[in-house]
GROMACS .gro file of C-alpha atoms in nm:
model
  489
    1MET     CA    1   1.310  -0.478  -6.437
    2ASN     CA    2   1.024  -0.396  -6.669
    3LYS     CA    3   0.845  -0.087  -6.537
    4SER     CA    4   0.505  -0.212  -6.658
    5LYS     CA    5   0.546  -0.534  -6.465
    6LEU     CA    6   0.660  -0.334  -6.158
    7ALA     CA    7   0.351  -0.112  -6.189
    8ILE     CA    8   0.117  -0.410  -6.218
    9GLY     CA    9   0.290  -0.570  -5.916
   10LEU     CA   10   0.244  -0.251  -5.705
   11LEU     CA   11  -0.114  -0.237  -5.822
   12VAL     CA   12  -0.179  -0.592  -5.705
   13VAL     CA   13  -0.001  -0.532  -5.375
   14GLY     CA   14  -0.197  -0.210  -5.313
   15THR     CA   15  -0.533  -0.381  -5.391
   16LEU     CA   16  -0.448  -0.678  -5.164
   17THR     CA   17  -0.346  -0.439  -4.885
   18VAL     CA   18  -0.680  -0.252  -4.913
   19VAL     CA   19  -0.864  -0.580  -4.914
   20PHE     CA   20  -0.667  -0.700  -4.605
   21GLY     CA   21  -0.731  -0.381  -4.418
   22THR     CA   22  -1.109  -0.397  -4.512
   23VAL     CA   23  -1.120  -0.754  -4.382
   24ILE     CA   24  -0.963  -0.656  -4.063
   25VAL     CA   25  -1.239  -0.390  -4.015
   26PHE     CA   26  -1.499  -0.671  -4.011
   27VAL     CA   27  -1.294  -0.963  -3.873
   28GLY     CA   28  -1.093  -0.767  -3.610
   29PRO     CA   29  -1.380  -0.711  -3.364
   30ILE     CA   30  -1.482  -1.089  -3.399
   31ILE     CA   31  -1.119  -1.185  -3.323
   32ILE     CA   32  -1.114  -0.957  -3.014
   33ASP     CA   33  -1.448  -1.090  -2.888
   34ASN     CA   34  -1.330  -1.446  -2.935
   35GLN     CA   35  -1.019  -1.375  -2.738
   36ILE     CA   36  -1.233  -1.213  -2.460
   37VAL     CA   37  -1.457  -1.522  -2.455
   38LYS     CA   38  -1.156  -1.759  -2.451
   39ASN     CA   39  -0.978  -1.577  -2.179
   40LEU     CA   40  -1.277  -1.512  -1.937
   41VAL     CA   41  -1.398  -1.875  -1.911
   42ILE     CA   42  -1.346  -2.000  -1.557
   43ASP     CA   43  -1.064  -2.248  -1.631
   44PRO     CA   44  -0.722  -2.300  -1.447
   45LYS     CA   45  -0.573  -2.279  -1.800
   46ASN     CA   46  -0.671  -1.907  -1.815
   47GLU     CA   47  -0.405  -1.809  -1.574
   48MET     CA   48  -0.473  -1.437  -1.530
   49SER     CA   49  -0.851  -1.453  -1.517
   50TYR     CA   50  -0.861  -1.764  -1.312
   51THR     CA   51  -0.624  -1.618  -1.055
   52MET     CA   52  -0.828  -1.297  -1.035
   53TRP     CA   53  -1.150  -1.506  -0.976
   54LYS     CA   54  -0.995  -1.743  -0.726
   55ASP     CA   55  -0.793  -1.512  -0.499
   56VAL     CA   56  -0.938  -1.166  -0.591
   57PRO     CA   57  -0.595  -0.992  -0.581
   58VAL     CA   58  -0.732  -0.635  -0.599
   59PRO     CA   59  -0.725  -0.441  -0.272
   60PHE     CA   60  -1.058  -0.463  -0.087
   61PHE     CA   61  -1.142  -0.257   0.218
   62MET     CA   62  -1.430  -0.223   0.454
   63ASN     CA   63  -1.494   0.118   0.609
   64VAL     CA   64  -1.707   0.102   0.918
   65TYR     CA   65  -1.896   0.400   1.078
   66PHE     CA   66  -2.086   0.386   1.406
   67PHE     CA   67  -2.365   0.607   1.512
   68ASN     CA   68  -2.273   0.706   1.863
   69VAL     CA   69  -2.586   0.783   2.069
   70LEU     CA   70  -2.531   1.115   2.246
   71ASN     CA   71  -2.853   1.116   2.459
   72PRO     CA   72  -2.935   0.760   2.572
   73THR     CA   73  -3.105   0.874   2.888
   74GLU     CA   74  -3.331   1.108   2.703
   75VAL     CA   75  -3.413   0.840   2.447
   76LEU     CA   76  -3.541   0.619   2.732
   77ALA     CA   77  -3.761   0.910   2.841
   78GLY     CA   78  -3.918   0.924   2.491
   79GLU     CA   79  -3.708   1.200   2.335
   80LYS     CA   80  -3.580   1.186   1.979
   81PRO     CA   81  -3.233   1.006   1.949
   82MET     CA   82  -2.939   1.222   1.867
   83VAL     CA   83  -2.631   1.050   1.695
   84GLU     CA   84  -2.296   1.147   1.574
   85GLN     CA   85  -2.106   0.948   1.312
   86ARG     CA   86  -1.772   0.801   1.428
   87GLY     CA   87  -1.522   0.659   1.190
   88PRO     CA   88  -1.421   0.531   0.947
   89TYR     CA   89  -1.261   0.221   1.104
   90VAL     CA   90  -1.088   0.063   0.808
   91TYR     CA   91  -1.031  -0.310   0.760
   92ARG     CA   92  -0.848  -0.467   0.474
   93LYS     CA   93  -1.061  -0.759   0.339
   94ARG     CA   94  -0.902  -1.075   0.206
   95ILE     CA   95  -1.112  -1.302  -0.018
   96GLN     CA   96  -1.007  -1.654  -0.115
   97LYS     CA   97  -1.196  -1.940  -0.274
   98GLN     CA   98  -1.142  -2.288  -0.146
   99ASN     CA   99  -1.283  -2.641  -0.204
  100ILE     CA  100  -1.308  -2.552  -0.578
  101THR     CA  101  -1.478  -2.838  -0.763
  102PHE     CA  102  -1.554  -2.842  -1.134
  103HIS     CA  103  -1.861  -3.038  -1.256
  104PRO     CA  104  -1.935  -3.202  -1.595
  105ASN     CA  105  -2.229  -2.964  -1.659
  106HIS     CA  106  -1.988  -2.668  -1.690
  107THR     CA  107  -2.038  -2.542  -1.341
  108VAL     CA  108  -1.801  -2.501  -1.051
  109SER     CA  109  -1.866  -2.504  -0.675
  110TYR     CA  110  -1.658  -2.330  -0.417
  111LEU     CA  111  -1.652  -2.184  -0.052
  112GLU     CA  112  -1.536  -1.825  -0.039
  113TYR     CA  113  -1.366  -1.727   0.279
  114ARG     CA  114  -1.323  -1.366   0.405
  115SER     CA  115  -1.098  -1.223   0.666
  116TYR     CA  116  -1.062  -0.870   0.798
  117PHE     CA  117  -0.749  -0.695   0.919
  118PHE     CA  118  -0.758  -0.357   1.091
  119GLU     CA  119  -0.565  -0.078   0.922
  120PRO     CA  120  -0.483   0.191   1.186
  121SER     CA  121  -0.309   0.422   0.932
  122MET     CA  122  -0.627   0.445   0.718
  123SER     CA  123  -0.866   0.480   1.009
  124VAL     CA  124  -0.994   0.785   1.193
  125GLY     CA  125  -0.950   0.648   1.537
  126ASN     CA  126  -0.864   0.298   1.681
  127GLU     CA  127  -1.052  -0.021   1.770
  128SER     CA  128  -1.016   0.092   2.131
  129ASP     CA  129  -1.247   0.392   2.075
  130VAL     CA  130  -1.560   0.361   2.285
  131VAL     CA  131  -1.904   0.424   2.141
  132THR     CA  132  -2.262   0.388   2.263
  133ILE     CA  133  -2.523   0.202   2.055
  134PRO     CA  134  -2.854   0.029   2.133
  135ASN     CA  135  -2.823  -0.316   2.289
  136MET     CA  136  -2.966  -0.559   2.028
  137LEU     CA  137  -2.988  -0.830   2.286
  138VAL     CA  138  -3.226  -0.622   2.501
  139LEU     CA  139  -3.422  -0.391   2.264
  140GLY     CA  140  -3.431  -0.642   1.983
  141ALA     CA  141  -3.555  -0.917   2.204
  142ALA     CA  142  -3.811  -0.684   2.363
  143VAL     CA  143  -3.978  -0.635   2.018
  144MET     CA  144  -3.956  -1.001   1.940
  145MET     CA  145  -4.132  -1.086   2.272
  146GLU     CA  146  -4.403  -0.813   2.273
  147ASP     CA  147  -4.677  -1.060   2.179
  148LEU     CA  148  -4.594  -1.310   2.460
  149PRO     CA  149  -4.800  -1.315   2.780
  150PHE     CA  150  -4.728  -1.031   3.020
  151ALA     CA  151  -4.593  -1.270   3.281
  152VAL     CA  152  -4.334  -1.396   3.039
  153ARG     CA  153  -4.228  -1.043   2.951
  154LEU     CA  154  -4.175  -0.972   3.318
  155MET     CA  155  -3.962  -1.278   3.352
  156ILE     CA  156  -3.754  -1.162   3.051
  157SER     CA  157  -3.705  -0.825   3.201
  158THR     CA  158  -3.595  -0.993   3.528
  159THR     CA  159  -3.343  -1.201   3.327
  160PHE     CA  160  -3.198  -0.885   3.175
  161LYS     CA  161  -3.152  -0.734   3.528
  162THR     CA  162  -2.994  -1.053   3.651
  163PHE     CA  163  -2.727  -1.039   3.388
  164LYS     CA  164  -2.686  -0.655   3.414
  165GLU     CA  165  -2.795  -0.603   3.056
  166GLY     CA  166  -2.919  -0.247   2.989
  167PRO     CA  167  -3.090  -0.094   2.683
  168PHE     CA  168  -2.770   0.068   2.559
  169LEU     CA  169  -2.414  -0.064   2.520
  170THR     CA  170  -2.094   0.138   2.575
  171LYS     CA  171  -1.825  -0.081   2.424
  172SER     CA  172  -1.501  -0.045   2.226
  173VAL     CA  173  -1.523  -0.060   1.850
  174GLY     CA  174  -1.330  -0.386   1.850
  175GLU     CA  175  -1.574  -0.549   2.093
  176LEU     CA  176  -1.884  -0.428   1.902
  177MET     CA  177  -1.734  -0.555   1.571
  178TRP     CA  178  -1.580  -0.896   1.663
  179GLY     CA  179  -1.759  -0.983   1.992
  180TYR     CA  180  -1.756  -0.938   2.370
  181ASP     CA  181  -1.815  -1.167   2.666
  182SER     CA  182  -2.173  -1.175   2.786
  183LYS     CA  183  -2.321  -1.397   3.053
  184LEU     CA  184  -2.661  -1.339   2.889
  185VAL     CA  185  -2.536  -1.479   2.563
  186ASP     CA  186  -2.392  -1.778   2.734
  187PHE     CA  187  -2.721  -1.837   2.914
  188LEU     CA  188  -2.920  -1.809   2.590
  189ASN     CA  189  -2.689  -2.038   2.401
  190LYS     CA  190  -2.724  -2.296   2.676
  191TRP     CA  191  -3.092  -2.288   2.736
  192LEU     CA  192  -3.230  -2.152   2.398
  193PRO     CA  193  -2.985  -2.284   2.141
  194GLY     CA  194  -3.028  -2.135   1.796
  195MET     CA  195  -3.189  -1.816   1.919
  196LEU     CA  196  -2.868  -1.620   1.847
  197PRO     CA  197  -2.679  -1.629   1.516
  198SER     CA  198  -2.345  -1.714   1.683
  199THR     CA  199  -2.256  -1.942   1.967
  200GLY     CA  200  -1.945  -1.755   2.091
  201LYS     CA  201  -1.886  -1.394   2.169
  202PHE     CA  202  -2.164  -1.157   2.051
  203GLY     CA  203  -2.054  -0.892   1.792
  204LEU     CA  204  -2.205  -0.730   1.480
  205PHE     CA  205  -1.952  -0.893   1.257
  206ALA     CA  206  -1.848  -1.189   1.471
  207GLU     CA  207  -2.007  -1.440   1.233
  208PHE     CA  208  -1.845  -1.277   0.921
  209ASN     CA  209  -1.476  -1.282   1.005
  210ASN     CA  210  -1.281  -1.596   0.906
  211SER     CA  211  -1.604  -1.751   0.771
  212ASN     CA  212  -1.744  -1.842   0.426
  213THR     CA  213  -2.050  -1.711   0.248
  214GLY     CA  214  -2.199  -2.054   0.179
  215LEU     CA  215  -2.150  -2.311  -0.094
  216PHE     CA  216  -2.181  -2.138  -0.437
  217THR     CA  217  -2.220  -2.323  -0.763
  218ILE     CA  218  -2.183  -2.102  -1.065
  219HIS     CA  219  -2.157  -2.146  -1.442
  220THR     CA  220  -1.798  -2.145  -1.586
  221GLY     CA  221  -1.918  -2.000  -1.924
  222LYS     CA  222  -1.746  -2.288  -2.118
  223ASP     CA  223  -2.074  -2.394  -2.293
  224ASP     CA  224  -2.232  -2.049  -2.300
  225ILE     CA  225  -2.043  -1.733  -2.221
  226ARG     CA  226  -2.371  -1.562  -2.148
  227LEU     CA  227  -2.408  -1.776  -1.837
  228ILE     CA  228  -2.061  -1.717  -1.695
  229HIS     CA  229  -2.058  -1.637  -1.320
  230LYS     CA  230  -2.434  -1.683  -1.291
  231VAL     CA  231  -2.541  -1.870  -0.980
  232ASP     CA  232  -2.677  -2.220  -1.037
  233SER     CA  233  -2.730  -2.291  -0.665
  234TRP     CA  234  -2.638  -2.168  -0.324
  235ASN     CA  235  -2.603  -2.419  -0.037
  236GLY     CA  236  -2.770  -2.663  -0.270
  237LEU     CA  237  -3.080  -2.431  -0.316
  238SER     CA  238  -3.195  -2.305  -0.658
  239LYS     CA  239  -3.437  -2.075  -0.482
  240LEU     CA  240  -3.481  -1.932  -0.123
  241THR     CA  241  -3.742  -1.997   0.139
  242ASN     CA  242  -3.716  -1.677   0.341
  243TRP     CA  243  -3.969  -1.467   0.153
  244LYS     CA  244  -4.340  -1.484   0.062
  245THR     CA  245  -4.342  -1.487  -0.318
  246PRO     CA  246  -4.162  -1.704  -0.578
  247GLN     CA  247  -4.023  -1.394  -0.743
  248CYS     CA  248  -3.863  -1.266  -0.413
  249ASN     CA  249  -3.725  -1.617  -0.342
  250MET     CA  250  -3.541  -1.632  -0.675
  251ILE     CA  251  -3.166  -1.654  -0.681
  252ASN     CA  252  -3.084  -1.424  -0.970
  253GLY     CA  253  -2.763  -1.317  -1.139
  254THR     CA  254  -2.399  -1.374  -1.031
  255ALA     CA  255  -2.222  -1.412  -0.695
  256GLY     CA  256  -2.158  -1.037  -0.715
  257GLN     CA  257  -1.791  -1.031  -0.822
  258MET     CA  258  -1.805  -1.058  -1.206
  259TRP     CA  259  -2.069  -1.056  -1.474
  260PRO     CA  260  -2.109  -1.192  -1.832
  261PRO     CA  261  -1.926  -0.990  -2.107
  262PHE     CA  262  -2.058  -0.765  -2.385
  263MET     CA  263  -2.287  -0.558  -2.164
  264THR     CA  264  -2.508  -0.282  -2.311
  265LYS     CA  265  -2.670   0.021  -2.151
  266GLU     CA  266  -2.990  -0.185  -2.130
  267SER     CA  267  -2.807  -0.458  -1.927
  268THR     CA  268  -2.857  -0.477  -1.548
  269LEU     CA  269  -2.636  -0.614  -1.273
  270PRO     CA  270  -2.828  -0.879  -1.085
  271PHE     CA  271  -2.648  -1.066  -0.805
  272TYR     CA  272  -2.728  -1.284  -0.503
  273SER     CA  273  -2.614  -1.154  -0.160
  274PRO     CA  274  -2.608  -1.401   0.132
  275ASP     CA  275  -2.566  -1.112   0.372
  276ALA     CA  276  -2.886  -0.940   0.245
  277CYS     CA  277  -3.057  -1.280   0.219
  278ARG     CA  278  -3.189  -1.201  -0.123
  279SER     CA  279  -3.101  -1.114  -0.484
  280LEU     CA  280  -3.035  -0.756  -0.567
  281GLU     CA  281  -3.020  -0.571  -0.901
  282MET     CA  282  -2.839  -0.254  -1.006
  283VAL     CA  283  -2.919  -0.040  -1.318
  284TYR     CA  284  -2.715   0.163  -1.569
  285GLN     CA  285  -2.656   0.525  -1.479
  286ARG     CA  286  -2.379   0.666  -1.705
  287GLU     CA  287  -2.064   0.610  -1.904
  288GLY     CA  288  -1.720   0.693  -1.769
  289ILE     CA  289  -1.343   0.632  -1.799
  290MET     CA  290  -1.093   0.505  -1.546
  291GLU     CA  291  -0.720   0.522  -1.625
  292GLY     CA  292  -0.809   0.520  -1.998
  293ILE     CA  293  -1.046   0.224  -1.965
  294PRO     CA  294  -1.404   0.279  -2.069
  295LEU     CA  295  -1.672   0.186  -1.811
  296TYR     CA  296  -2.040   0.179  -1.735
  297ARG     CA  297  -2.150   0.288  -1.387
  298TYR     CA  298  -2.442   0.094  -1.227
  299VAL     CA  299  -2.629   0.213  -0.927
  300ALA     CA  300  -2.911   0.097  -0.694
  301PRO     CA  301  -3.252   0.194  -0.829
  302LYS     CA  302  -3.492   0.370  -0.584
  303THR     CA  303  -3.712   0.059  -0.594
  304LEU     CA  304  -3.437  -0.164  -0.454
  305PHE     CA  305  -3.557  -0.123  -0.090
  306ALA     CA  306  -3.898   0.021  -0.162
  307ASN     CA  307  -4.188  -0.124   0.036
  308GLY     CA  308  -4.473  -0.322  -0.121
  309SER     CA  309  -4.700  -0.018  -0.139
  310ASP     CA  310  -4.454   0.186  -0.350
  311TYR     CA  311  -4.336  -0.102  -0.556
  312ALA     CA  312  -4.564  -0.406  -0.577
  313PRO     CA  313  -4.292  -0.667  -0.667
  314ASN     CA  314  -4.139  -0.608  -0.325
  315GLU     CA  315  -4.454  -0.717  -0.143
  316GLY     CA  316  -4.295  -1.055  -0.092
  317PHE     CA  317  -4.022  -0.902   0.126
  318CYS     CA  318  -4.278  -0.770   0.379
  319PRO     CA  319  -4.383  -0.715   0.652
  320CYS     CA  320  -4.258  -0.384   0.543
  321ARG     CA  321  -4.220  -0.045   0.705
  322GLN     CA  322  -4.131   0.274   0.523
  323SER     CA  323  -3.969   0.259   0.177
  324GLY     CA  324  -3.600   0.236   0.192
  325LEU     CA  325  -3.583  -0.041   0.445
  326LEU     CA  326  -3.535  -0.415   0.385
  327ASN     CA  327  -3.665  -0.638   0.667
  328VAL     CA  328  -3.410  -0.913   0.713
  329SER     CA  329  -3.556  -1.047   1.036
  330SER     CA  330  -3.656  -1.372   0.858
  331CYS     CA  331  -3.284  -1.459   0.807
  332ARG     CA  332  -3.158  -1.294   1.130
  333SER     CA  333  -3.317  -1.515   1.396
  334ASN     CA  334  -3.634  -1.293   1.375
  335SER     CA  335  -3.454  -1.003   1.530
  336PRO     CA  336  -3.614  -0.669   1.417
  337VAL     CA  337  -3.312  -0.575   1.206
  338PHE     CA  338  -3.350  -0.371   0.881
  339ILE     CA  339  -3.102  -0.290   0.605
  340SER     CA  340  -3.098   0.044   0.424
  341HIS     CA  341  -2.865   0.284   0.243
  342PRO     CA  342  -2.649   0.485   0.480
  343HIS     CA  343  -2.815   0.784   0.647
  344PHE     CA  344  -3.142   0.666   0.495
  345TYR     CA  345  -3.034   0.783   0.150
  346ASN     CA  346  -3.313   0.720  -0.109
  347ALA     CA  347  -3.555   0.629   0.181
  348ASP     CA  348  -3.885   0.777   0.302
  349PRO     CA  349  -3.795   1.123   0.438
  350VAL     CA  350  -4.002   1.052   0.749
  351LEU     CA  351  -3.716   0.826   0.875
  352LEU     CA  352  -3.492   1.131   0.898
  353ASP     CA  353  -3.743   1.304   1.120
  354TYR     CA  354  -3.714   1.030   1.389
  355VAL     CA  355  -3.336   1.071   1.441
  356GLN     CA  356  -3.115   1.386   1.467
  357GLY     CA  357  -2.763   1.386   1.313
  358LEU     CA  358  -2.827   1.220   0.969
  359GLN     CA  359  -2.726   1.389   0.642
  360PRO     CA  360  -2.787   1.165   0.333
  361ALA     CA  361  -2.582   1.243   0.019
  362GLU     CA  362  -2.546   1.048  -0.305
  363ASP     CA  363  -2.168   1.082  -0.335
  364GLU     CA  364  -2.113   0.961   0.022
  365HIS     CA  365  -2.397   0.712   0.070
  366GLY     CA  366  -2.516   0.583  -0.266
  367LEU     CA  367  -2.372   0.249  -0.383
  368PHE     CA  368  -2.221   0.190  -0.724
  369ILE     CA  369  -2.031  -0.061  -0.936
  370ASP     CA  370  -1.815   0.053  -1.240
  371ILE     CA  371  -1.797  -0.226  -1.499
  372HIS     CA  372  -1.586  -0.274  -1.808
  373PRO     CA  373  -1.871  -0.358  -2.044
  374GLU     CA  374  -1.678  -0.572  -2.286
  375THR     CA  375  -1.560  -0.813  -2.013
  376GLY     CA  376  -1.802  -0.775  -1.727
  377VAL     CA  377  -1.509  -0.718  -1.493
  378PRO     CA  378  -1.564  -0.454  -1.213
  379LEU     CA  379  -1.306  -0.176  -1.215
  380ASN     CA  380  -1.427   0.014  -0.913
  381VAL     CA  381  -1.677  -0.096  -0.652
  382SER     CA  382  -1.843   0.073  -0.352
  383ILE     CA  383  -2.121  -0.122  -0.170
  384ARG     CA  384  -2.267   0.083   0.113
  385LEU     CA  385  -2.526  -0.058   0.357
  386GLN     CA  386  -2.664   0.046   0.693
  387LEU     CA  387  -2.778  -0.170   0.986
  388ASN     CA  388  -3.089  -0.045   1.175
  389LEU     CA  389  -3.273  -0.173   1.475
  390TYR     CA  390  -3.645  -0.121   1.521
  391MET     CA  391  -3.704  -0.002   1.874
  392LYS     CA  392  -4.014   0.069   2.080
  393LYS     CA  393  -4.160   0.066   2.436
  394VAL     CA  394  -4.279  -0.282   2.529
  395SER     CA  395  -4.489  -0.315   2.838
  396GLY     CA  396  -4.354  -0.549   3.101
  397ILE     CA  397  -3.994  -0.502   2.981
  398THR     CA  398  -3.886  -0.200   3.191
  399GLU     CA  399  -3.553  -0.174   3.006
  400THR     CA  400  -3.743  -0.019   2.716
  401GLY     CA  401  -3.858   0.272   2.932
  402LYS     CA  402  -4.068   0.520   2.730
  403ILE     CA  403  -3.872   0.478   2.401
  404SER     CA  404  -4.065   0.616   2.113
  405GLU     CA  405  -4.120   0.388   1.812
  406VAL     CA  406  -3.808   0.449   1.596
  407MET     CA  407  -3.594   0.292   1.337
  408MET     CA  408  -3.262   0.339   1.494
  409PRO     CA  409  -2.941   0.345   1.281
  410MET     CA  410  -2.662   0.162   1.453
  411MET     CA  411  -2.370   0.156   1.202
  412TRP     CA  412  -2.309   0.151   0.831
  413PHE     CA  413  -2.024   0.007   0.622
  414GLU     CA  414  -1.873   0.048   0.282
  415GLU     CA  415  -1.702  -0.239   0.104
  416SER     CA  416  -1.488  -0.102  -0.171
  417GLY     CA  417  -1.215  -0.223  -0.417
  418TYR     CA  418  -1.060  -0.113  -0.736
  419ILE     CA  419  -0.821  -0.252  -1.000
  420ASP     CA  420  -0.475  -0.094  -0.987
  421GLY     CA  421  -0.105  -0.171  -1.025
  422GLU     CA  422   0.013  -0.457  -1.248
  423ILE     CA  423  -0.341  -0.592  -1.297
  424LEU     CA  424  -0.459  -0.256  -1.426
  425THR     CA  425  -0.160  -0.228  -1.655
  426THR     CA  426  -0.225  -0.575  -1.797
  427PHE     CA  427  -0.594  -0.512  -1.830
  428HIS     CA  428  -0.529  -0.177  -2.010
  429THR     CA  429  -0.281  -0.338  -2.246
  430ASN     CA  430  -0.486  -0.643  -2.344
  431LEU     CA  431  -0.831  -0.480  -2.359
  432VAL     CA  432  -0.760  -0.118  -2.453
  433LEU     CA  433  -0.425  -0.073  -2.625
  434LEU     CA  434  -0.426  -0.395  -2.838
  435PRO     CA  435  -0.778  -0.333  -2.979
  436LYS     CA  436  -0.671   0.030  -3.055
  437VAL     CA  437  -0.362  -0.100  -3.230
  438MET     CA  438  -0.574  -0.333  -3.437
  439VAL     CA  439  -0.804  -0.041  -3.530
  440TYR     CA  440  -0.503   0.175  -3.631
  441MET     CA  441  -0.357  -0.122  -3.828
  442GLN     CA  442  -0.669  -0.167  -4.032
  443TYR     CA  443  -0.678   0.200  -4.131
  444CYS     CA  444  -0.301   0.199  -4.195
  445PHE     CA  445  -0.344  -0.102  -4.428
  446ILE     CA  446  -0.633   0.064  -4.617
  447GLY     CA  447  -0.449   0.397  -4.639
  448LEU     CA  448  -0.125   0.239  -4.753
  449GLY     CA  449  -0.306   0.028  -5.011
  450LEU     CA  450  -0.499   0.324  -5.148
  451ALA     CA  451  -0.187   0.532  -5.153
  452THR     CA  452  -0.003   0.256  -5.342
  453ILE     CA  453  -0.285   0.227  -5.601
  454LEU     CA  454  -0.305   0.603  -5.639
  455GLY     CA  455   0.070   0.621  -5.691
  456VAL     CA  456   0.060   0.364  -5.968
  457VAL     CA  457  -0.225   0.541  -6.134
  458LEU     CA  458  -0.040   0.874  -6.119
  459LEU     CA  459   0.276   0.722  -6.256
  460TYR     CA  460   0.083   0.565  -6.538
  461TYR     CA  461  -0.086   0.894  -6.610
  462ARG     CA  462   0.243   1.086  -6.609
  463LYS     CA  463   0.404   0.825  -6.834
  464LYS     CA  464   0.111   0.865  -7.091
  465VAL     CA  465   0.152   1.250  -7.077
  466ARG     CA  466   0.529   1.232  -7.127
  467GLU     CA  467   0.489   0.986  -7.426
  468GLN     CA  468   0.239   1.220  -7.595
  469THR     CA  469   0.473   1.515  -7.542
  470LEU     CA  470   0.782   1.338  -7.681
  471PHE     CA  471   0.610   1.144  -7.958
  472PRO     CA  472   0.304   1.339  -8.074
  473GLN     CA  473   0.068   1.164  -8.315
  474PRO     CA  474   0.097   1.300  -8.686
  475ARG     CA  475  -0.214   1.476  -8.819
  476LEU     CA  476  -0.380   1.329  -9.137
  477THR     CA  477  -0.381   1.589  -9.437
  478ASN     CA  478  -0.509   1.596  -9.799
  479GLN     CA  479  -0.219   1.493 -10.026
  480HIS     CA  480  -0.304   1.761 -10.287
  481THR     CA  481  -0.405   2.063 -10.086
  482GLY     CA  482  -0.249   1.995  -9.750
  483ALA     CA  483  -0.585   2.056  -9.587
  484PRO     CA  484  -0.749   1.810  -9.355
  485PRO     CA  485  -0.948   1.543  -9.525
  486SER     CA  486  -1.310   1.627  -9.586
  487ILE     CA  487  -1.579   1.400  -9.446
  488HIS     CA  488  -1.726   1.397  -9.797
  489GLN     CA  489  -1.417   1.246  -9.952
   0.00000   0.00000   0.00000
């Protein structure tokens, strides 16, 4: 084969390789992004992502901690409550979507059912453990009735005595969680239907187990990936009616499981929580890595549960008390129930002065969500919330004794989950390794192409040098003198 033709061929191949590698530099990220969009759309054809969305196969757990009241008699006498944290009592949470219906406007409706199963091996204690907490039926009702005529309050107090309901409950963890028999509950459900959130046994989580979170309608992302997972309506509502301002009644963000892809550090994580009866929003804190996968950590801002005085946009969630408390009485049958971070983390320090035994710490009591920013898929989640009861002495209701006005923590829970196992491996392969391989390929092509071009140039140069050495050019001389020709000749 002619060496000149071979050199030209290699030069062309090298140039094309460099061009191809350069094209991959610019086209590669676009291809990856298009694949992400294609695979994230909520569509039964996207087997992996659809299965993750439908059945949420990652392990989810709920850790429950109770605040056992150590001095109930002294509290009735007006002394400061003293509590000790008991737990965790760990429950495996199963989430499954049912009644899935796709609509022509690129939305999908579903009911999400949740079930809890006690995990003794992961718990510190058993569901048979006995703890003492305030009796919401008595102390909560007392605050609700304090503006009624004195005679009515006396009658309510007599009713409590008739059914042997005292200001504090000493029950097993299982009873407090999932319900216990109460003649008072039966009486109220019969004569005052709708006053209590549940019609069966009364328990803090009785209405959550084997129930759904309401009818969600969310965007599939098929027409616009920026809308994927965002809530279109909840129970047919595009806005709430619990709160006092349009802003507070907005249903913002997603349903709290996934978010739109291609997030930046300026992005936030808005989501609607039926349990909190409002939309919440988390903000970027820092970058991180989990099992080789890059992530953004989002946390709750200090303004999340701030009162209207400290953060004006929250005025619509009032009547407010100290910052760090969310009044959810409007969606909890007007019971004086408040949500906060555990141990009053990020709350007004005065709340810690009312109760002994609380020690807030960010690592243990702050909530966070770790997100893979390219896909909007959570890698590690820890949502921590505390349930509090506002208590005070109410004249006419003797069960309240001389209780000092206090925001009493009853229990807190942490719902957590993380991607692991086969799902983590698939996620890492498709979204970390393959993009890296593409990056290495583009530089390999460019490097190989440049090396080929450089090799051809060096060979051509060496060939020229060798030819000049073997066949030197003759010097022109004067035919008569042998001297070089003069420029004047």
